[in-house]
Short mmCIF file of C-alpha atoms in Angstrom, two decimals:
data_model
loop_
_atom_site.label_atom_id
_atom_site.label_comp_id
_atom_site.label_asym_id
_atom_site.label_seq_id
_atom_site.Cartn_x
_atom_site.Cartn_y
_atom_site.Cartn_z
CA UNK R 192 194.05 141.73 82.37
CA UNK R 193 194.36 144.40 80.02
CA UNK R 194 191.88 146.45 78.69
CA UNK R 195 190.10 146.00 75.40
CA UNK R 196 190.79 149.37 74.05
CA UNK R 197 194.42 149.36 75.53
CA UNK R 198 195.30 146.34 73.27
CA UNK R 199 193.39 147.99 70.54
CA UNK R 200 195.21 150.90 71.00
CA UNK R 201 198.72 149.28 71.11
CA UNK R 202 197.82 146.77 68.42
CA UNK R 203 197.04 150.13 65.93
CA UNK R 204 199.53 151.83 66.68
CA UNK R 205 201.76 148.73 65.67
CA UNK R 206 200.57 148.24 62.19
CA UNK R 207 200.88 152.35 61.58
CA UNK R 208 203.82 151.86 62.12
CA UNK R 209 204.80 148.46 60.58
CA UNK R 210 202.52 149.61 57.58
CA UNK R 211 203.86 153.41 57.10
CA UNK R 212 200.44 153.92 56.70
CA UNK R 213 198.58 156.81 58.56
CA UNK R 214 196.17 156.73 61.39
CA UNK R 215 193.23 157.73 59.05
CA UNK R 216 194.35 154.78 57.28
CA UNK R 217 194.28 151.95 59.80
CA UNK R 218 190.66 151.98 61.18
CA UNK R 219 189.92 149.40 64.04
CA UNK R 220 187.68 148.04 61.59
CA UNK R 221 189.72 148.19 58.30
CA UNK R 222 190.68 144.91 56.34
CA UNK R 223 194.52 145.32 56.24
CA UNK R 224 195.22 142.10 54.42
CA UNK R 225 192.50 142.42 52.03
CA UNK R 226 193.26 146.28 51.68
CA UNK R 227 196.91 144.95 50.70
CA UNK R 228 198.66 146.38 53.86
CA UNK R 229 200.06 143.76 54.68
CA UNK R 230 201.91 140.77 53.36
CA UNK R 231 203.70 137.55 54.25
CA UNK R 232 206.70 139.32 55.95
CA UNK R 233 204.63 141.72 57.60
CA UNK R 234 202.51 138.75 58.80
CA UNK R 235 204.78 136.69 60.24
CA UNK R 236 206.40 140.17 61.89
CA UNK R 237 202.52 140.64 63.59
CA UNK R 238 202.48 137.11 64.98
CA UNK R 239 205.98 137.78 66.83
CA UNK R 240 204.81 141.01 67.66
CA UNK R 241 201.53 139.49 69.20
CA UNK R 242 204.11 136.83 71.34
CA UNK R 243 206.67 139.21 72.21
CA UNK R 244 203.97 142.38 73.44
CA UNK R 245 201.44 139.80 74.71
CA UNK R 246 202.71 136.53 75.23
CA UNK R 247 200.08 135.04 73.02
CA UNK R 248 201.71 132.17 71.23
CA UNK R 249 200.10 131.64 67.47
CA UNK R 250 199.91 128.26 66.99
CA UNK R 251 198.73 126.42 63.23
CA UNK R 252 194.95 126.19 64.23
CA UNK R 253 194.78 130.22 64.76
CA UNK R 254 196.42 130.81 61.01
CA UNK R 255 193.23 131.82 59.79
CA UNK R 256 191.40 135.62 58.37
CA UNK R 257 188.99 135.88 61.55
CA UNK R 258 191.78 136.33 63.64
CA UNK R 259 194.04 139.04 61.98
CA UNK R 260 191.86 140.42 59.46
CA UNK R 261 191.56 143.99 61.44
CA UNK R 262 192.58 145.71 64.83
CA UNK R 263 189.71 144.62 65.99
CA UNK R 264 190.22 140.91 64.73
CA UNK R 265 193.41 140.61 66.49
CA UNK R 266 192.94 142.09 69.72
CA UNK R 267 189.74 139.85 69.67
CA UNK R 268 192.22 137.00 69.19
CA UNK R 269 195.25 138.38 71.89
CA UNK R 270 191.63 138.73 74.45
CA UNK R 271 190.89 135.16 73.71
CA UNK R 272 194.23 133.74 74.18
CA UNK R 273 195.19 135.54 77.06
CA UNK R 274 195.04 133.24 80.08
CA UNK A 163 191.27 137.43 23.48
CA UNK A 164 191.53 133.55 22.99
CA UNK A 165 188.88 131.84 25.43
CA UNK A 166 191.01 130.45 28.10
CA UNK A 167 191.17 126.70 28.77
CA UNK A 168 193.53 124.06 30.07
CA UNK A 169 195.85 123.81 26.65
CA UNK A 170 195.89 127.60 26.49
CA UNK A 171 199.78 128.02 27.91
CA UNK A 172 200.58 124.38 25.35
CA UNK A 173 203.42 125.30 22.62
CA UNK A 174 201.91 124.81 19.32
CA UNK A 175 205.15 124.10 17.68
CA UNK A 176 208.04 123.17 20.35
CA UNK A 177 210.72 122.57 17.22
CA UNK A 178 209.89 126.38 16.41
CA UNK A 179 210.12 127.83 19.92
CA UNK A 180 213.62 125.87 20.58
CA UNK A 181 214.85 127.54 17.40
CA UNK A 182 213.94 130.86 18.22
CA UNK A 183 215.35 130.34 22.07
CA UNK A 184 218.56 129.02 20.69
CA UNK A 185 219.06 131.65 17.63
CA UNK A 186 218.26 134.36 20.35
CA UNK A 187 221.03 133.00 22.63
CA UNK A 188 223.61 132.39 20.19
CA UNK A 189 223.26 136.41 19.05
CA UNK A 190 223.04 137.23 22.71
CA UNK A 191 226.43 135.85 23.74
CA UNK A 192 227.86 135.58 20.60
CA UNK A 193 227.29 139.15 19.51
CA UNK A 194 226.34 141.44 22.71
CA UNK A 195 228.27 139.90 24.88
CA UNK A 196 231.14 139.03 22.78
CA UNK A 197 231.64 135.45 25.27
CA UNK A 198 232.69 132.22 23.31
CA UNK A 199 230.37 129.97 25.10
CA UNK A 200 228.48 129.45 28.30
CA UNK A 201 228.66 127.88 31.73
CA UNK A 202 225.57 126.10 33.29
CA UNK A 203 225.06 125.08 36.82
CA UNK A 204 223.35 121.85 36.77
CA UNK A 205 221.55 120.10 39.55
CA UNK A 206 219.87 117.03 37.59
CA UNK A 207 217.00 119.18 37.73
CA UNK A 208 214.98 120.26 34.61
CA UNK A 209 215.26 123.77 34.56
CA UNK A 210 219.06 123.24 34.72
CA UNK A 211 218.96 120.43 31.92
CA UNK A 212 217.08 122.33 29.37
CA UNK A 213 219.18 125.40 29.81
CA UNK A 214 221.90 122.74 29.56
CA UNK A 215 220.40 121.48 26.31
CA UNK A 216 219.91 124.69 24.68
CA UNK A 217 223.02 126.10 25.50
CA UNK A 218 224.07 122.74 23.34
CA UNK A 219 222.89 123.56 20.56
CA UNK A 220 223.47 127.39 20.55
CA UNK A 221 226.95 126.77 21.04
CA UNK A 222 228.01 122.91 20.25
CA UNK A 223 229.29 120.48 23.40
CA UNK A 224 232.77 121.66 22.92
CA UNK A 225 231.73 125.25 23.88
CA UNK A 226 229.88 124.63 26.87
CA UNK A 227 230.80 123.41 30.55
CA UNK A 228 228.22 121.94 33.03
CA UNK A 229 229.91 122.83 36.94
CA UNK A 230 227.94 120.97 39.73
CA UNK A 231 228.11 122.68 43.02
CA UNK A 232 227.10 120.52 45.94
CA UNK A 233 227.38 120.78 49.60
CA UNK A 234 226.90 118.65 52.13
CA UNK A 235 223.16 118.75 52.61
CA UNK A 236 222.73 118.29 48.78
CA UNK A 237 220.70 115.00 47.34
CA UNK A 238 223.18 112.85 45.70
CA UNK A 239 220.92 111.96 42.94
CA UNK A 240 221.30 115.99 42.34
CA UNK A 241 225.18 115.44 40.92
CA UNK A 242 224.45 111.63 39.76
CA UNK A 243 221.49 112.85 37.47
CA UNK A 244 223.56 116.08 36.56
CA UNK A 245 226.81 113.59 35.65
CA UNK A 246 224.65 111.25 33.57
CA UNK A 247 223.39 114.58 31.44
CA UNK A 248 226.43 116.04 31.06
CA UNK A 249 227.96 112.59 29.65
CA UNK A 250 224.82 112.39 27.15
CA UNK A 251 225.27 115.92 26.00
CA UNK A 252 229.22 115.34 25.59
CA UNK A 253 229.62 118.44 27.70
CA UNK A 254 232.54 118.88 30.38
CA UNK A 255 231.41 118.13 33.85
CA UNK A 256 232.97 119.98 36.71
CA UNK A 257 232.08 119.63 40.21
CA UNK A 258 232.78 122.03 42.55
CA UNK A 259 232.22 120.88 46.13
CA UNK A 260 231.36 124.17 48.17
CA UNK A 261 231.21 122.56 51.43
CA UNK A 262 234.10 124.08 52.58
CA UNK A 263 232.82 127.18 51.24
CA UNK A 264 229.83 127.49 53.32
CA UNK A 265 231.91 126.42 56.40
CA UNK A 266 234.38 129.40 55.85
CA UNK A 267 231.35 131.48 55.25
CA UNK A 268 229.89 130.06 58.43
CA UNK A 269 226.16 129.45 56.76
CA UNK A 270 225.56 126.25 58.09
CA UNK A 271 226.53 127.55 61.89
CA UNK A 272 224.50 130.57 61.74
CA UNK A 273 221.59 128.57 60.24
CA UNK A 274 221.76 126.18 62.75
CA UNK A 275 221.98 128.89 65.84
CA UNK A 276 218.74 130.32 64.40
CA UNK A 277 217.33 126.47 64.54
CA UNK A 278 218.35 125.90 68.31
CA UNK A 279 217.10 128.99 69.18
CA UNK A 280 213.15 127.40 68.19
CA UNK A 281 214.26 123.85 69.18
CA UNK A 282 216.95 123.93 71.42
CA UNK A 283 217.15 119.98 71.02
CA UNK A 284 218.44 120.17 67.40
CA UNK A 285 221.26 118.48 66.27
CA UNK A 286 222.34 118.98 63.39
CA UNK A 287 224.35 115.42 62.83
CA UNK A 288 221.37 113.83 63.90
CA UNK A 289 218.52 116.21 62.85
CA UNK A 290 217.54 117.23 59.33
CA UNK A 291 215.42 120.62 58.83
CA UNK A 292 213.76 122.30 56.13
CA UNK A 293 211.54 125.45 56.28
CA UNK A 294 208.69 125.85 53.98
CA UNK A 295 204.97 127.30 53.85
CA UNK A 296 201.84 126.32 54.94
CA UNK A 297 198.88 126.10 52.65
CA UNK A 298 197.30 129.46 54.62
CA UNK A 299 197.07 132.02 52.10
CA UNK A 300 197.09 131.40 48.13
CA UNK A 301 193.09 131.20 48.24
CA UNK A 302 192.19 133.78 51.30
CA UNK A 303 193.54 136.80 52.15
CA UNK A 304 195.92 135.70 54.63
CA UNK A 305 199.55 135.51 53.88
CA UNK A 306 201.64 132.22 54.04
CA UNK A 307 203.63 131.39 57.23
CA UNK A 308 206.50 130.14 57.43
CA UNK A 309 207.47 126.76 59.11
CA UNK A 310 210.53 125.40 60.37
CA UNK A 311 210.28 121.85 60.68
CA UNK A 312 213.21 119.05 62.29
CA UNK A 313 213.05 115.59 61.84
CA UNK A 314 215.18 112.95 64.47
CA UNK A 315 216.95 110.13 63.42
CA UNK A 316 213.50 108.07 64.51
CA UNK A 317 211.93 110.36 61.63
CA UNK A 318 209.17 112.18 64.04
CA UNK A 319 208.68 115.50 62.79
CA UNK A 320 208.47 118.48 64.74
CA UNK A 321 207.38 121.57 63.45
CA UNK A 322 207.02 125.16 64.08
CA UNK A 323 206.41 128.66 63.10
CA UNK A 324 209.43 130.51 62.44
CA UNK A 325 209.28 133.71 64.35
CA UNK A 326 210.53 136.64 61.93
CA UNK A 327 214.27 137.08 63.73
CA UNK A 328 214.54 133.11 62.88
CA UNK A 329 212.50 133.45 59.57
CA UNK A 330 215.46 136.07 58.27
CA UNK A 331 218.28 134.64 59.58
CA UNK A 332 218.09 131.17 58.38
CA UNK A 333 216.98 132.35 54.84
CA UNK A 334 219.98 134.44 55.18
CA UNK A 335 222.69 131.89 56.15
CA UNK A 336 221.16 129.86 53.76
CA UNK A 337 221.26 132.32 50.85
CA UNK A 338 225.15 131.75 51.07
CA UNK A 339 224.85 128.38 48.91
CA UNK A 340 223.18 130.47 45.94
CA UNK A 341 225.34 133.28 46.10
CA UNK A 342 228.49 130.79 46.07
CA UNK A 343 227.63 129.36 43.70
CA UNK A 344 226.81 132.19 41.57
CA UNK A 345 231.04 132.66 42.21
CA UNK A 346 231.95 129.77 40.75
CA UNK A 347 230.27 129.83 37.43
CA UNK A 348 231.52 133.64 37.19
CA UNK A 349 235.20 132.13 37.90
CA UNK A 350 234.58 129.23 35.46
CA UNK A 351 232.87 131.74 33.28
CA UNK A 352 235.56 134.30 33.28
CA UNK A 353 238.60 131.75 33.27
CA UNK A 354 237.21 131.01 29.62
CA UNK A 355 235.89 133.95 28.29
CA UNK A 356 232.29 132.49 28.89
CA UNK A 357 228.48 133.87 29.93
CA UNK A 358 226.71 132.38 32.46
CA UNK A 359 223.43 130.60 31.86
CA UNK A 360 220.83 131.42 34.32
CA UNK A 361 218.09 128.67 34.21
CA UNK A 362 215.25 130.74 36.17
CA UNK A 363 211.51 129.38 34.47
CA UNK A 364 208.81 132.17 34.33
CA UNK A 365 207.15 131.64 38.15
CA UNK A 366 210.59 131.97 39.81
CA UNK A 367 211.32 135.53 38.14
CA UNK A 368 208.37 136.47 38.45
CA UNK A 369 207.50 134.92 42.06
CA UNK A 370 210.56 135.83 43.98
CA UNK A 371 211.67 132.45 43.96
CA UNK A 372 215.28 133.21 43.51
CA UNK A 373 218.42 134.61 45.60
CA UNK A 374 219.09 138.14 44.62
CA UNK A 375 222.69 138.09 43.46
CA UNK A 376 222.33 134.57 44.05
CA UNK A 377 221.00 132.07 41.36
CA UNK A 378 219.60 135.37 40.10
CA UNK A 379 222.41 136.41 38.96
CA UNK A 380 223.67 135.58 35.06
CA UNK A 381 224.15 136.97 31.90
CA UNK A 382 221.50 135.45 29.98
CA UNK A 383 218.10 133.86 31.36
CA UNK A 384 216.78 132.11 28.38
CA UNK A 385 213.67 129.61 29.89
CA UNK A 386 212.73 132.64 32.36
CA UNK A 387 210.06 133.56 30.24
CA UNK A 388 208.59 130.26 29.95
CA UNK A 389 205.87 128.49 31.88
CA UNK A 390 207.09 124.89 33.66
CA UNK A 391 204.44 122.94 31.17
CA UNK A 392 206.74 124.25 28.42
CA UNK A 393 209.72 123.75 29.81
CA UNK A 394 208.25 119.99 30.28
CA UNK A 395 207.72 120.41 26.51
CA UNK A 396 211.33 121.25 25.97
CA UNK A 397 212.69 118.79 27.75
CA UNK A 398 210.48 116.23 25.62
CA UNK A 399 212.06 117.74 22.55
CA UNK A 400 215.30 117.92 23.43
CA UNK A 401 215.57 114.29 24.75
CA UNK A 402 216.40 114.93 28.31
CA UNK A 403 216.46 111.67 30.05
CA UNK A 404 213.14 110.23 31.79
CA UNK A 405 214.37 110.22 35.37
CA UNK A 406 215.36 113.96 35.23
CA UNK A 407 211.88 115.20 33.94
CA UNK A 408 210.12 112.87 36.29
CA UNK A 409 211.45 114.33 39.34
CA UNK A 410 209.51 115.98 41.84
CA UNK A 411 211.25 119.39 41.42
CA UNK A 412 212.75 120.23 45.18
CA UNK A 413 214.53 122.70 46.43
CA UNK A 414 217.71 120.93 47.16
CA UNK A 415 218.85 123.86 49.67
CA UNK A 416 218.00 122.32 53.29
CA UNK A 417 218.77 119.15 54.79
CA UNK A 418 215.64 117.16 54.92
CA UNK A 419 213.63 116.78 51.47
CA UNK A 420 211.52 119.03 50.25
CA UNK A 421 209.41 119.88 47.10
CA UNK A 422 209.36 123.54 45.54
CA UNK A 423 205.25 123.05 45.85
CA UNK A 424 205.75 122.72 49.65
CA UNK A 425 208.79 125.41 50.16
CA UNK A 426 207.14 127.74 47.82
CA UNK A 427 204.20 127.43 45.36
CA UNK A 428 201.62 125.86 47.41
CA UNK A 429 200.28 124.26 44.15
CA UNK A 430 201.00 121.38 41.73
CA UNK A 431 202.69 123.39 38.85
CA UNK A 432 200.17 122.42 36.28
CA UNK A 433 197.65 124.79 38.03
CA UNK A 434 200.19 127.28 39.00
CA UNK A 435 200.75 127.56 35.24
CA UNK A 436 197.11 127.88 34.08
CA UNK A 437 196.29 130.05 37.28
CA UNK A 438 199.49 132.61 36.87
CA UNK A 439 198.45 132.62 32.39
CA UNK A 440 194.95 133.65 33.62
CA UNK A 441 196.01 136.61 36.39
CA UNK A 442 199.04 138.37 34.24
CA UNK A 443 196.75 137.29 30.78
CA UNK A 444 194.16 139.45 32.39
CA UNK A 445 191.24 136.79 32.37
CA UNK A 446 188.64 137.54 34.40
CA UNK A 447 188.45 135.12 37.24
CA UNK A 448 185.10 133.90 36.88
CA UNK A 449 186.06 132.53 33.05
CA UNK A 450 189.23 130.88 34.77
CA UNK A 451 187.15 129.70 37.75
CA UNK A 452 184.56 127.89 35.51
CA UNK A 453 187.34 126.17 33.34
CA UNK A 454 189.33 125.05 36.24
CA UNK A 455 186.58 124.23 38.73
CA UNK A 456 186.56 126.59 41.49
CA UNK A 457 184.58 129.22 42.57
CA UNK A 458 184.94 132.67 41.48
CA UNK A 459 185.43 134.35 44.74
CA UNK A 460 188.62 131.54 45.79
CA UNK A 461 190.22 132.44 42.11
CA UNK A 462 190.04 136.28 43.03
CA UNK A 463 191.83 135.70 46.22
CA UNK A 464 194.28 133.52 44.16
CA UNK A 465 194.81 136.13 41.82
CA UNK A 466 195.01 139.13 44.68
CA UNK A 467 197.84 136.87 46.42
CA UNK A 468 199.25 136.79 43.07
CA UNK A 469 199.21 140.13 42.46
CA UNK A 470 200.91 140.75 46.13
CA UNK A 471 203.56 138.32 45.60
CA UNK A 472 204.95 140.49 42.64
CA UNK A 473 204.68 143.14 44.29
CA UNK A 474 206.53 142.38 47.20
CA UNK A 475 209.17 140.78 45.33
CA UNK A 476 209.75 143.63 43.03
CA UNK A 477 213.00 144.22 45.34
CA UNK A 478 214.72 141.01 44.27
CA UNK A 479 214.05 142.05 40.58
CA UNK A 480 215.04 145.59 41.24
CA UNK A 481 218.64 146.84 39.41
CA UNK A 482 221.22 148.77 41.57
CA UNK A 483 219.17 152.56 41.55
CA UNK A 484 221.75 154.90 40.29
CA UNK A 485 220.12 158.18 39.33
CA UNK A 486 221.26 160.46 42.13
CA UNK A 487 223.11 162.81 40.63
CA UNK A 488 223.61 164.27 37.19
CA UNK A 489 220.90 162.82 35.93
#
């Protein structure tokens, strides 16, 4: 399995990069929906990232804030749903 | 500022708003356009049928031609309630089948390769699909996803989230049947030395709910700054028949049926309305929360998504940017 801070780290540097925000902007505890980093298209862009990097399939039941709210959220959720 | 409550976005005086709308248009494309009379896409819708109606009475019946544009995944009742308007109105009715259009264009084949590619068992002569958004985000933080959903012949559903290559594609393909459209009122608009009505309402301007270039695209937008309660109110006014205003507005764009609450909104217009007055109005959500019932912390997320929505669709709304040089 992969490491915690592995995923973290991949998981970050995906939404710099998605976001075009910095690295001193996207903490592993930062809200990036709430902060507005984020919006629909860049949401459904995450959940194919998420399948296509981890082969963690988002299904309805996981749509909700706990699981995407923050690096730290998600790679919570990829942990969980990784077999 | 007026306390806000339910009958805040209500038009005092319909007779006097209808004037104004119909003065303003007549100048418009009259005198700064110098065009003789206007084109209107209808789809038996109500949006369509008040612009319809107004353009009526700006210009007189004689100086104004309705074009229906259906294709083959269209609702019949779409050109059926457009033809019985049209005939009321004693405008000329053209219909312009763009079918063949989108078949040259290949929209429904590249929509439909996107489809098999998330259910491989899709047919699309025995399968109807629709994409459309899940009630996720409009009162959290957490965008709206988007669904593709098939029904078979038996009419079991089966439904999906779109992955973003599908998402984009689809819409894409799809985007085809606004933007042809948008060519044949130009052609019927230039043939006669006409504008083109656009019949946008305020929430799809100012949502994004539009094709850029698409049904975005016209010379005049004359309801686009109205809310859909008054545009209910003008069609009351202006006698559009009961079977077009009591329609469930859809989308009309994909093959199985679907409202423009489910593909879009997320809520029954009537609250979009009073919700969308409060946010751009400026009222502070806890005064809109305690009117409409809900808790102050679910109308600040409302009004956040709001706020988001406009921003990201600022690109639809955006003109050509031309200042590079010389400026």
């Amino acid at each position: 399995m992969i490491e915690n801070q592995t995923i973290k780290k991949r998981v970050r540097d995906y939404l710099v990069q998605a976001t075009f925000a910095g690295h001193d902007k996207i903490k592993d505890d930062s809200l990036i929906f709430k902060e507005g980093y984020f919006d629909s298209m860049g949401f459904i862009t995450l959940i194919t990232f998420i399948e296509e990097e981890f082969g963690v399939k988002t299904v309805d039941a996981d749509l909700v804030e706990e699981n995407f709210e923050s690096v730290n959220a998600i790679s919570d959720f990829i942990i969980r749903k990784t077999p | 500022m007026t306390h806000f409550s339910k009958d805040i976005i209500q038009l005092q005086n319909v007779e006097a708003v209808v004037n104004e709308i119909v003065q303003k248009l007549r100048d418009d494309v009259l005198q700064k356009l110098r065009r003789l009379g206007a084109v209107v896409g209808i789809s038996g819708g109500i949006d369509s049928s008040v612009c319809l109606a107004l353009a009526v009475k700006a210009f007189g019946s004689e100086k104004v031609m309705g074009i229906m544009m259906p294709e083959r995944d269209s609702n019949p009742d779409s050109e059926r309630l457009a033809r019985e308007l049209a005939l009321k109105l004693r405008v000329k009715a053209v219909k312009e089948d763009i079918t063949a259009a989108l078949i040259g264009s290949r929209c429904y084949e590249r929509r439909d390769e996107a489809v098999k590619r998330i259910f491989p068992e899709y047919d699309p002569g025995t399968y109807t699909m629709k994409i459309g958004l899940k009630e996720t985000g409009l009162f959290n933080y957490l965008p709206p996803v988007f669904h593709l959903t098939i029904i078979d012949k038996e009419q079991v559903i089966h439904e999906k989230i779109l992955p973003v290559k599908e998402y984009l594609q689809i819409v894409a393909a799809s985007n085809f049947k606004q933007r042809t459209r948008m060519s044949i009122l130009f052609y019927h608009a230039e043939l006669l030395h006409y504008a083109v009505i656009g019949t946008p309402n305020k929430h799809e301007q100012e949502q994004g709910f539009f094709v850029k270039y698409g049904d975005g695209a016209a010379d005049v937008m004359p309801i686009c700054n109205l809310y859909k309660t008054q545009v209910y109110q003008l069609a009351d006014y202006l006698g559009i028949p009961k079977e077009i205003v009591e329609r469930t507005p859809t989308t009309d764009t994909y093959s199985a049926e679907q409202t423009q609450e489910e593909f879009f909104y997320q809520l029954p217009f009537d609250l979009m309305d009073l919700y969308w007055y409060g946010f751009e109005n400026g009222y502070p959500a806890k005064e809109v929360a305690e009117v409409m019932g809900e808790t102050t912390d679910r109308v600040e997320a409302l009004f956040r998504n709001f706020d988001r929505k406009r921003k990201t669709t600022e690109y639809l709304r955006m003109q050509p940017i031309r200042d590079y040089f010389g400026v």
